[in-house]
mmCIF file of C-alpha atoms in Angstrom:
data_model
loop_
_atom_site.group_PDB
_atom_site.id
_atom_site.type_symbol
_atom_site.label_atom_id
_atom_site.label_comp_id
_atom_site.label_asym_id
_atom_site.label_seq_id
_atom_site.Cartn_x
_atom_site.Cartn_y
_atom_site.Cartn_z
ATOM 1 C CA MET A 816 -1.930 13.534 -11.503
ATOM 2 C CA ALA A 817 0.249 10.674 -12.491
ATOM 3 C CA ASP A 818 2.221 11.781 -9.085
ATOM 4 C CA ILE A 819 -0.552 11.615 -6.793
ATOM 5 C CA TYR A 820 -1.829 8.392 -7.580
ATOM 6 C CA ASP A 821 1.991 6.655 -6.858
ATOM 7 C CA THR A 822 1.606 8.560 -3.153
ATOM 8 C CA PHE A 823 -1.583 6.633 -2.704
ATOM 9 C CA ARG A 824 0.047 3.673 -3.963
ATOM 10 C CA ASP A 825 3.012 4.607 -1.423
ATOM 11 C CA ILE A 826 1.111 5.420 1.595
ATOM 12 C CA GLY A 827 -0.915 2.328 0.858
ATOM 13 C CA ILE A 828 -3.937 2.789 3.368
ATOM 14 C CA ILE A 829 -6.361 6.032 3.276
ATOM 15 C CA PRO A 830 -8.042 6.980 6.655
ATOM 16 C CA VAL A 831 -11.467 7.845 6.236
ATOM 17 C CA VAL A 832 -12.131 10.674 8.273
ATOM 18 C CA ALA A 833 -15.805 11.848 9.563
ATOM 19 C CA ILE A 834 -15.110 14.550 11.699
ATOM 20 C CA GLU A 835 -17.646 16.245 13.957
ATOM 21 C CA ASP A 836 -15.773 19.103 15.850
ATOM 22 C CA ALA A 837 -12.631 20.415 13.217
ATOM 23 C CA SER A 838 -10.686 21.867 16.733
ATOM 24 C CA LYS A 839 -9.437 18.447 16.686
ATOM 25 C CA ALA A 840 -8.376 17.800 13.505
ATOM 26 C CA ALA A 841 -4.883 19.410 13.611
ATOM 27 C CA ASP A 842 -4.273 16.635 16.731
ATOM 28 C CA LEU A 843 -5.752 14.061 14.501
ATOM 29 C CA ALA A 844 -3.641 14.947 11.400
ATOM 30 C CA HIS A 845 -0.369 14.599 13.697
ATOM 31 C CA ALA A 846 -1.504 11.330 15.198
ATOM 32 C CA LEU A 847 -2.324 9.578 11.997
ATOM 33 C CA VAL A 848 1.479 10.724 10.767
ATOM 34 C CA LYS A 849 3.078 9.856 13.598
ATOM 35 C CA GLY A 850 1.167 6.540 12.442
ATOM 36 C CA GLY A 851 2.565 5.762 9.282
ATOM 37 C CA LEU A 852 -0.529 7.059 7.668
ATOM 38 C CA PRO A 853 0.208 10.714 6.440
ATOM 39 C CA ALA A 854 -3.203 10.627 4.624
ATOM 40 C CA SER A 855 -7.072 11.290 5.133
ATOM 41 C CA GLU A 856 -10.296 11.096 3.110
ATOM 42 C CA VAL A 857 -12.207 13.750 5.001
ATOM 43 C CA THR A 858 -16.420 12.971 4.431
ATOM 44 C CA PHE A 859 -18.666 15.694 3.842
ATOM 45 C CA ARG A 860 -20.813 13.663 6.025
ATOM 46 C CA THR A 861 -20.156 16.416 8.569
ATOM 47 C CA ALA A 862 -20.936 20.307 8.680
ATOM 48 C CA CYS A 863 -16.831 21.019 9.040
ATOM 49 C CA ALA A 864 -15.705 18.743 6.902
ATOM 50 C CA ALA A 865 -14.165 21.397 4.752
ATOM 51 C CA GLU A 866 -12.862 23.676 7.811
ATOM 52 C CA ALA A 867 -11.344 20.119 9.170
ATOM 53 C CA ILE A 868 -9.363 19.550 5.782
ATOM 54 C CA GLU A 869 -8.070 23.101 6.504
ATOM 55 C CA ALA A 870 -7.250 22.476 9.534
ATOM 56 C CA MET A 871 -4.956 19.423 8.935
ATOM 57 C CA ILE A 872 -3.399 20.785 6.068
ATOM 58 C CA LYS A 873 -2.582 23.444 8.323
ATOM 59 C CA ALA A 874 -0.795 21.329 11.030
ATOM 60 C CA GLU A 875 0.725 18.956 8.327
ATOM 61 C CA PRO A 876 1.832 20.781 5.379
ATOM 62 C CA ASN A 877 2.904 17.375 3.505
ATOM 63 C CA MET A 878 -0.060 15.429 4.492
ATOM 64 C CA LEU A 879 -2.284 14.071 1.862
ATOM 65 C CA VAL A 880 -5.757 15.206 2.652
ATOM 66 C CA GLY A 881 -8.648 15.121 0.170
ATOM 67 C CA ALA A 882 -12.590 14.900 0.717
ATOM 68 C CA GLY A 883 -14.659 12.179 0.700
ATOM 69 C CA THR A 884 -18.817 11.205 0.136
ATOM 70 C CA VAL A 885 -18.516 13.866 -2.482
ATOM 71 C CA LEU A 886 -21.866 13.527 -3.789
ATOM 72 C CA ASN A 887 -22.222 16.872 -5.985
ATOM 73 C CA VAL A 888 -20.387 20.085 -7.966
ATOM 74 C CA GLU A 889 -20.890 22.136 -4.932
ATOM 75 C CA GLN A 890 -19.317 20.316 -1.961
ATOM 76 C CA ALA A 891 -16.275 19.085 -4.874
ATOM 77 C CA GLU A 892 -15.870 22.978 -4.778
ATOM 78 C CA LYS A 893 -16.131 24.074 -1.555
ATOM 79 C CA ALA A 894 -13.648 21.262 -0.713
ATOM 80 C CA VAL A 895 -10.921 22.290 -3.509
ATOM 81 C CA LYS A 896 -11.395 25.605 -1.977
ATOM 82 C CA ALA A 897 -10.314 24.344 1.318
ATOM 83 C CA GLY A 898 -7.343 22.777 -0.167
ATOM 84 C CA ALA A 899 -8.628 19.275 -0.757
ATOM 85 C CA LYS A 900 -5.971 17.349 -3.091
ATOM 86 C CA PHE A 901 -8.119 14.570 -4.418
ATOM 87 C CA ILE A 902 -11.868 13.938 -4.407
ATOM 88 C CA VAL A 903 -13.552 10.892 -3.972
ATOM 89 C CA SER A 904 -17.409 9.804 -4.084
ATOM 90 C CA PRO A 905 -19.597 6.885 -2.696
ATOM 91 C CA GLY A 906 -20.656 6.239 -6.228
ATOM 92 C CA TYR A 907 -20.234 7.435 -9.911
ATOM 93 C CA ASN A 908 -21.753 10.991 -10.612
ATOM 94 C CA PRO A 909 -20.815 11.924 -13.968
ATOM 95 C CA ASP A 910 -21.283 15.755 -13.252
ATOM 96 C CA VAL A 911 -18.587 15.485 -10.227
ATOM 97 C CA VAL A 912 -16.440 13.740 -12.690
ATOM 98 C CA ASP A 913 -16.563 15.956 -15.517
ATOM 99 C CA TRP A 914 -15.852 18.969 -12.876
ATOM 100 C CA CYS A 915 -13.000 16.796 -11.360
ATOM 101 C CA ILE A 916 -11.507 16.206 -15.322
ATOM 102 C CA LYS A 917 -12.367 19.961 -15.822
ATOM 103 C CA ASN A 918 -10.457 21.416 -13.092
ATOM 104 C CA ASN A 919 -7.724 19.019 -13.169
ATOM 105 C CA VAL A 920 -8.260 17.389 -9.781
ATOM 106 C CA PRO A 921 -7.627 13.857 -9.438
ATOM 107 C CA THR A 922 -10.854 11.960 -8.355
ATOM 108 C CA MET A 923 -11.711 8.329 -7.538
ATOM 109 C CA PRO A 924 -15.814 7.739 -8.184
ATOM 110 C CA GLY A 925 -17.238 4.800 -6.633
ATOM 111 C CA ILE A 926 -18.024 2.067 -8.292
ATOM 112 C CA SER A 927 -19.769 -1.862 -7.488
ATOM 113 C CA ASN A 928 -20.103 -3.135 -11.004
ATOM 114 C CA PRO A 929 -18.608 -3.400 -14.393
ATOM 115 C CA SER A 930 -21.361 -0.962 -15.870
ATOM 116 C CA GLU A 931 -20.459 1.684 -13.264
ATOM 117 C CA ILE A 932 -16.457 0.914 -14.565
ATOM 118 C CA THR A 933 -17.407 1.065 -18.122
ATOM 119 C CA ALA A 934 -18.766 4.813 -17.948
ATOM 120 C CA CYS A 935 -15.473 5.687 -15.449
ATOM 121 C CA ILE A 936 -13.000 4.550 -18.444
ATOM 122 C CA ASN A 937 -15.178 5.863 -21.078
ATOM 123 C CA LYS A 938 -14.787 9.345 -19.434
ATOM 124 C CA GLY A 939 -10.731 8.301 -19.112
ATOM 125 C CA VAL A 940 -10.809 7.727 -14.955
ATOM 126 C CA THR A 941 -9.361 4.531 -14.214
ATOM 127 C CA HIS A 942 -8.470 4.989 -10.313
ATOM 128 C CA LEU A 943 -11.734 3.566 -9.227
ATOM 129 C CA LYS A 944 -13.235 3.353 -5.347
ATOM 130 C CA LEU A 945 -15.100 0.123 -4.644
ATOM 131 C CA PHE A 946 -17.953 0.282 -2.787
ATOM 132 C CA PRO A 947 -19.122 -0.987 -0.052
ATOM 133 C CA ALA A 948 -15.802 -3.237 -0.609
ATOM 134 C CA GLU A 949 -16.368 -6.277 1.635
ATOM 135 C CA ARG A 950 -20.452 -7.027 0.681
ATOM 136 C CA LYS A 951 -19.837 -6.472 -3.003
ATOM 137 C CA GLY A 952 -17.422 -8.991 -2.749
ATOM 138 C CA GLY A 953 -14.059 -8.407 -1.334
ATOM 139 C CA TYR A 954 -10.533 -8.764 -3.076
ATOM 140 C CA LYS A 955 -12.550 -11.439 -4.775
ATOM 141 C CA ILE A 956 -14.432 -9.184 -7.212
ATOM 142 C CA ILE A 957 -11.075 -7.047 -7.311
ATOM 143 C CA ASP A 958 -9.587 -10.227 -8.896
ATOM 144 C CA ASP A 959 -12.205 -10.494 -11.376
ATOM 145 C CA PHE A 960 -12.342 -6.781 -12.387
ATOM 146 C CA GLY A 961 -8.590 -7.702 -13.238
ATOM 147 C CA GLY A 962 -9.583 -9.741 -16.462
ATOM 148 C CA PRO A 963 -11.828 -7.434 -18.263
ATOM 149 C CA PHE A 964 -10.652 -4.066 -16.512
ATOM 150 C CA PRO A 965 -6.589 -4.343 -16.702
ATOM 151 C CA GLN A 966 -6.340 -0.898 -16.781
ATOM 152 C CA CYS A 967 -8.264 0.018 -13.802
ATOM 153 C CA THR A 968 -7.334 -0.161 -9.772
ATOM 154 C CA PHE A 969 -9.029 0.517 -7.150
ATOM 155 C CA MET A 970 -9.586 1.593 -3.771
ATOM 156 C CA PRO A 971 -11.741 -0.885 -1.777
ATOM 157 C CA THR A 972 -13.372 0.716 0.684
ATOM 158 C CA GLY A 973 -15.821 -0.691 3.543
ATOM 159 C CA GLY A 974 -15.158 -3.867 5.731
ATOM 160 C CA VAL A 975 -11.437 -3.456 5.234
ATOM 161 C CA THR A 976 -9.339 -4.593 8.468
ATOM 162 C CA THR A 977 -5.880 -4.762 10.404
ATOM 163 C CA GLU A 978 -7.250 -8.472 9.684
ATOM 164 C CA ASN A 979 -7.835 -8.454 5.920
ATOM 165 C CA VAL A 980 -5.943 -5.406 4.523
ATOM 166 C CA GLY A 981 -2.779 -7.641 4.028
ATOM 167 C CA GLU A 982 -5.123 -9.941 1.179
ATOM 168 C CA TYR A 983 -5.947 -6.536 0.094
ATOM 169 C CA ALA A 984 -2.508 -5.372 -0.508
ATOM 170 C CA LYS A 985 -1.100 -7.846 -2.136
ATOM 171 C CA ARG A 986 -3.614 -7.201 -5.152
ATOM 172 C CA LYS A 987 -1.449 -5.571 -8.203
ATOM 173 C CA ASN A 988 -4.620 -4.027 -9.471
ATOM 174 C CA ILE A 989 -5.293 -2.070 -5.954
ATOM 175 C CA LEU A 990 -4.470 1.109 -5.847
ATOM 176 C CA CYS A 991 -4.830 1.284 -2.309
ATOM 177 C CA MET A 992 -7.066 0.577 0.423
ATOM 178 C CA GLY A 993 -9.830 3.002 2.533
ATOM 179 C CA GLY A 994 -10.389 2.290 5.779
ATOM 180 C CA THR A 995 -12.414 3.778 9.061
ATOM 181 C CA TRP A 996 -11.176 1.579 11.703
ATOM 182 C CA MET A 997 -8.486 3.192 12.645
ATOM 183 C CA VAL A 998 -10.307 7.263 12.907
ATOM 184 C CA LYS A 999 -13.565 5.465 14.927
ATOM 185 C CA LYS A 1000 -15.579 7.972 16.204
ATOM 186 C CA PRO A 1001 -15.298 7.404 20.019
ATOM 187 C CA LEU A 1002 -11.382 7.384 19.330
ATOM 188 C CA ILE A 1003 -11.688 10.895 17.734
ATOM 189 C CA GLU A 1004 -14.346 12.385 20.177
ATOM 190 C CA GLY A 1005 -12.308 10.803 23.073
ATOM 191 C CA CYS A 1006 -9.099 12.609 22.000
ATOM 192 C CA LYS A 1007 -7.253 9.206 21.702
ATOM 193 C CA TRP A 1008 -4.588 10.146 19.900
ATOM 194 C CA ASP A 1009 -1.538 7.665 20.749
ATOM 195 C CA GLU A 1010 -4.294 5.364 20.032
ATOM 196 C CA ILE A 1011 -4.842 6.047 17.073
ATOM 197 C CA THR A 1012 -1.227 6.069 16.096
ATOM 198 C CA GLN A 1013 -0.994 2.312 17.658
ATOM 199 C CA ILE A 1014 -3.829 1.196 15.154
ATOM 200 C CA CYS A 1015 -2.259 2.863 12.083
ATOM 201 C CA LYS A 1016 1.462 1.234 12.956
ATOM 202 C CA ASP A 1017 -0.308 -1.774 13.426
ATOM 203 C CA ALA A 1018 -2.426 -1.695 10.288
ATOM 204 C CA VAL A 1019 1.017 -0.412 8.173
ATOM 205 C CA LYS A 1020 2.864 -3.663 9.624
ATOM 206 C CA ALA A 1021 -0.332 -6.103 8.224
ATOM 207 C CA MET A 1022 -0.501 -3.827 5.077
ATOM 208 C CA HIS A 1023 3.562 -4.626 4.385
ATOM 209 C CA SER A 1024 3.207 -8.187 5.871
ATOM 210 C CA PHE A 1025 7.178 -8.613 5.924
ATOM 211 C CA LYS A 1026 8.252 -12.254 6.472
ATOM 212 C CA ILE A 1027 11.529 -14.135 5.746
ATOM 213 C CA GLU A 1028 11.253 -16.503 2.982
ATOM 214 C CA HIS A 1029 15.209 -17.856 3.581
ATOM 215 C CA VAL A 1030 18.378 -17.030 4.269
ATOM 216 C CA GLY A 1031 21.416 -17.072 1.825
ATOM 217 C CA ILE A 1032 24.949 -18.386 3.619
ATOM 218 C CA ASN A 1033 27.898 -16.937 1.373
ATOM 219 C CA THR A 1034 30.834 -19.663 0.939
ATOM 220 C CA LYS A 1035 34.045 -19.928 -0.523
ATOM 221 C CA ASP A 1036 33.399 -21.903 -3.418
ATOM 222 C CA GLU A 1037 31.137 -24.792 -4.468
ATOM 223 C CA ASP A 1038 33.010 -27.449 -2.381
ATOM 224 C CA ASP A 1039 32.461 -25.432 0.914
ATOM 225 C CA ALA A 1040 28.985 -24.911 -0.123
ATOM 226 C CA ASN A 1041 28.358 -28.408 -0.208
ATOM 227 C CA LYS A 1042 30.386 -29.248 2.876
ATOM 228 C CA VAL A 1043 27.915 -26.912 4.576
ATOM 229 C CA ALA A 1044 24.832 -28.554 2.891
ATOM 230 C CA ASP A 1045 25.796 -31.413 3.723
ATOM 231 C CA GLU A 1046 26.258 -30.779 7.290
ATOM 232 C CA PHE A 1047 22.431 -29.106 7.272
ATOM 233 C CA ALA A 1048 21.370 -32.473 6.010
ATOM 234 C CA LEU A 1049 22.075 -34.022 9.158
ATOM 235 C CA PHE A 1050 19.559 -32.060 10.559
ATOM 236 C CA GLY A 1051 17.249 -33.496 8.023
ATOM 237 C CA LEU A 1052 17.070 -30.796 5.697
ATOM 238 C CA THR A 1053 16.515 -31.823 2.192
ATOM 239 C CA LYS A 1054 19.458 -31.143 -0.388
ATOM 240 C CA LYS A 1055 18.679 -29.791 -3.792
ATOM 241 C CA VAL A 1056 21.633 -28.395 -5.899
ATOM 242 C CA GLY A 1057 21.358 -25.433 -7.953
ATOM 243 C CA ASN A 1058 23.653 -23.475 -10.998
ATOM 244 C CA SER A 1059 24.653 -20.676 -8.288
ATOM 245 C CA SER A 1060 23.602 -22.329 -5.062
ATOM 246 C CA ILE A 1061 22.737 -25.327 -2.613
ATOM 247 C CA PHE A 1062 18.822 -25.247 -1.279
ATOM 248 C CA SER A 1063 19.245 -26.742 2.514
ATOM 249 C CA SER A 1064 15.004 -27.502 2.250
ATOM 250 C CA ASP A 1065 13.093 -24.099 1.549
ATOM 251 C CA ALA A 1066 14.521 -22.148 4.360
ATOM 252 C CA ILE A 1067 18.084 -22.185 4.001
ATOM 253 C CA GLU A 1068 20.205 -21.076 0.686
ATOM 254 C CA VAL A 1069 24.189 -21.819 0.395
ATOM 255 C CA MET A 1070 25.689 -20.127 -2.055
ATOM 256 C CA LYS A 1071 28.328 -21.545 -3.803
ATOM 257 C CA GLY A 1072 31.128 -18.232 -3.461
ATOM 258 C CA LYS A 1073 30.658 -14.913 -2.374
ATOM 259 C CA GLY A 1074 26.941 -13.760 -2.892
ATOM 260 C CA ARG A 1075 25.670 -10.023 -2.096
ATOM 261 C CA GLY A 1076 26.160 -9.099 1.940
ATOM 262 C CA THR A 1077 28.965 -10.045 4.218
ATOM 263 C CA CYS A 1078 27.546 -13.228 5.667
ATOM 264 C CA GLY A 1079 24.603 -13.664 2.854
ATOM 265 C CA HIS A 1080 21.468 -12.443 2.003
ATOM 266 C CA LEU A 1081 17.819 -12.657 3.410
ATOM 267 C CA SER A 1082 14.886 -13.257 1.233
ATOM 268 C CA VAL A 1083 12.226 -10.962 2.693
ATOM 269 C CA LEU A 1084 8.575 -11.540 1.482
ATOM 270 C CA CYS A 1085 5.875 -8.695 1.319
ATOM 271 C CA ASN A 1086 2.553 -7.814 -0.158
ATOM 272 C CA ASN A 1087 3.665 -4.808 -2.830
ATOM 273 C CA ILE A 1088 7.841 -3.946 -3.355
ATOM 274 C CA GLU A 1089 6.794 -0.779 -4.873
ATOM 275 C CA ARG A 1090 5.547 0.224 -1.102
ATOM 276 C CA ALA A 1091 7.733 -1.305 0.932
ATOM 277 C CA LEU A 1092 10.199 1.050 -0.946
ATOM 278 C CA ALA A 1093 8.491 4.269 -0.152
ATOM 279 C CA TYR A 1094 7.964 2.864 3.376
ATOM 280 C CA LEU A 1095 12.129 1.310 4.013
ATOM 281 C CA LYS A 1096 13.178 4.691 2.169
ATOM 282 C CA GLN A 1097 12.436 7.137 5.386
ATOM 283 C CA PHE A 1098 14.818 4.203 7.141
ATOM 284 C CA GLY A 1099 17.349 4.672 4.600
ATOM 285 C CA PHE A 1100 17.053 1.858 2.751
ATOM 286 C CA ASN A 1101 17.093 2.188 -1.368
ATOM 287 C CA PRO A 1102 16.738 -0.431 -4.260
ATOM 288 C CA VAL A 1103 20.253 -1.304 -5.914
ATOM 289 C CA ALA A 1104 19.953 -0.304 -9.510
ATOM 290 C CA GLY A 1105 20.154 -3.241 -11.457
ATOM 291 C CA THR A 1106 18.991 -5.855 -9.412
ATOM 292 C CA GLU A 1107 15.597 -5.717 -9.943
ATOM 293 C CA LYS A 1108 13.153 -8.541 -11.444
ATOM 294 C CA TRP A 1109 9.402 -7.789 -13.080
ATOM 295 C CA MET A 1110 6.340 -9.662 -13.085
ATOM 296 C CA GLY A 1111 5.994 -9.084 -16.591
ATOM 297 C CA LYS A 1112 7.613 -6.396 -18.874
ATOM 298 C CA GLU A 1113 10.509 -4.568 -17.373
ATOM 299 C CA GLY A 1114 9.464 -1.020 -15.743
ATOM 300 C CA ALA A 1115 5.979 -1.787 -16.826
ATOM 301 C CA SER A 1116 4.649 -4.131 -14.317
ATOM 302 C CA PRO A 1117 5.081 -4.518 -10.526
ATOM 303 C CA LEU A 1118 8.526 -5.247 -9.157
ATOM 304 C CA LYS A 1119 9.071 -8.951 -8.335
ATOM 305 C CA VAL A 1120 12.466 -8.874 -6.777
ATOM 306 C CA VAL A 1121 15.122 -5.776 -5.474
ATOM 307 C CA TYR A 1122 17.908 -5.950 -3.295
ATOM 308 C CA LEU A 1123 18.424 -2.845 -0.835
ATOM 309 C CA ASP A 1124 21.683 -1.027 -0.155
ATOM 310 C CA LYS A 1125 21.928 -1.393 3.671
ATOM 311 C CA GLU A 1126 23.180 -4.475 5.044
ATOM 312 C CA VAL A 1127 21.309 -6.191 8.378
ATOM 313 C CA GLY A 1128 23.710 -7.965 10.681
ATOM 314 C CA GLY A 1129 26.211 -8.597 7.634
ATOM 315 C CA PHE A 1130 23.182 -10.010 5.714
ATOM 316 C CA ALA A 1131 21.959 -8.064 2.250
ATOM 317 C CA ILE A 1132 18.260 -8.233 2.227
ATOM 318 C CA HIS A 1133 16.180 -8.837 -1.290
ATOM 319 C CA LEU A 1134 12.402 -8.158 -1.207
ATOM 320 C CA LYS A 1135 10.545 -10.641 -3.133
ATOM 321 C CA ARG A 1136 6.591 -10.008 -3.507
ATOM 322 C CA ALA A 1137 4.754 -12.754 -2.154
#
C-alpha cells in the first residue's frame, strides 16, 4: 500500500468526480491526464459510478482511479470489482475500514475531529480524509492535528480551490488535496474537455507555486566575488559576506569561485520538493544524489533542498521548500 500513497502525494490533487453518464468517462479521463492530474475519485453518488470507474481505467490504464462517497461494504465491493484502486469515505465507517484492511485495499476514511482520528489510528489507518475541509477549519486545523497526531497525513476535500491549494500543498502532513472545481457537473455534461484540461493545468501550477528565490552567480575567486558584489552595491543592494558566497540583498548570491552550473544557479522555491520532483521527472529533470538537505532526520523527513541534474540557460537549479 505504501507505493499508492506515494502516488497520491506525487499527483497532489485528486479530482473528485460525480458523473451521471458513463459514456463521458473516457473523455474525462483523457482530459484529466492531459491536464497533469492522472487520478480520479469517482463518487458513488450516481448510479453509474462503477461503470465510470471501469471506463476511465480502460481509457487511461496508468491512471489512479478509485471510489469516493463509499458508505457501506457493498459499495466498496462493487467499486473494487470495477477496478477501483482505493476507497474514500466521507466519514468513518468501521465496517468499511475493516473490509478494506482485510482485502488489502487502500482506504482513506473521512474524519473531522480527534475522536475519529483516534478510532482510525486504532485500526492502523493513518491516511485520512478531512471533510468538509474548509468548513472544519481548512489547513489551520490540519496544522493543529499535526501536534497530537504526527503519524497521520490528510487529504482535505471540500472548499479546496486553485486560490488556496498552494497553502494546503505546503503542509507536510497533507498527503494530497481532493477537489471538484476542475470537474464541475456543467463542464462534464457540456463535454468541455479542453476547459477541464486547462483548469487542471492551472491547479497544478498553483499547487507547486514555483518561484525564484535568488540567483547565484559564479566568479573566479573571492576577490572577483567582492568586485561583483561591490558593483551591485552601487544599485543599493546590501552586501553580506558569508563563508562561500556574498549576498547582494536576498535576491543575488555571488559565489566565491566556480559553483554549480555553467554560469551559476537559481534557487527555486516550491511547496513540496518530493511532489515537484515527480512532476519535473516527466520533463527530464532528476535530483542530484548527495545534494539533499532534509527538514529533519535524513530519509525520514521531507526534503528541504536538492539540486537538479539539468541546467536552464546555463544555470543549475536547486529546489528549496518554501
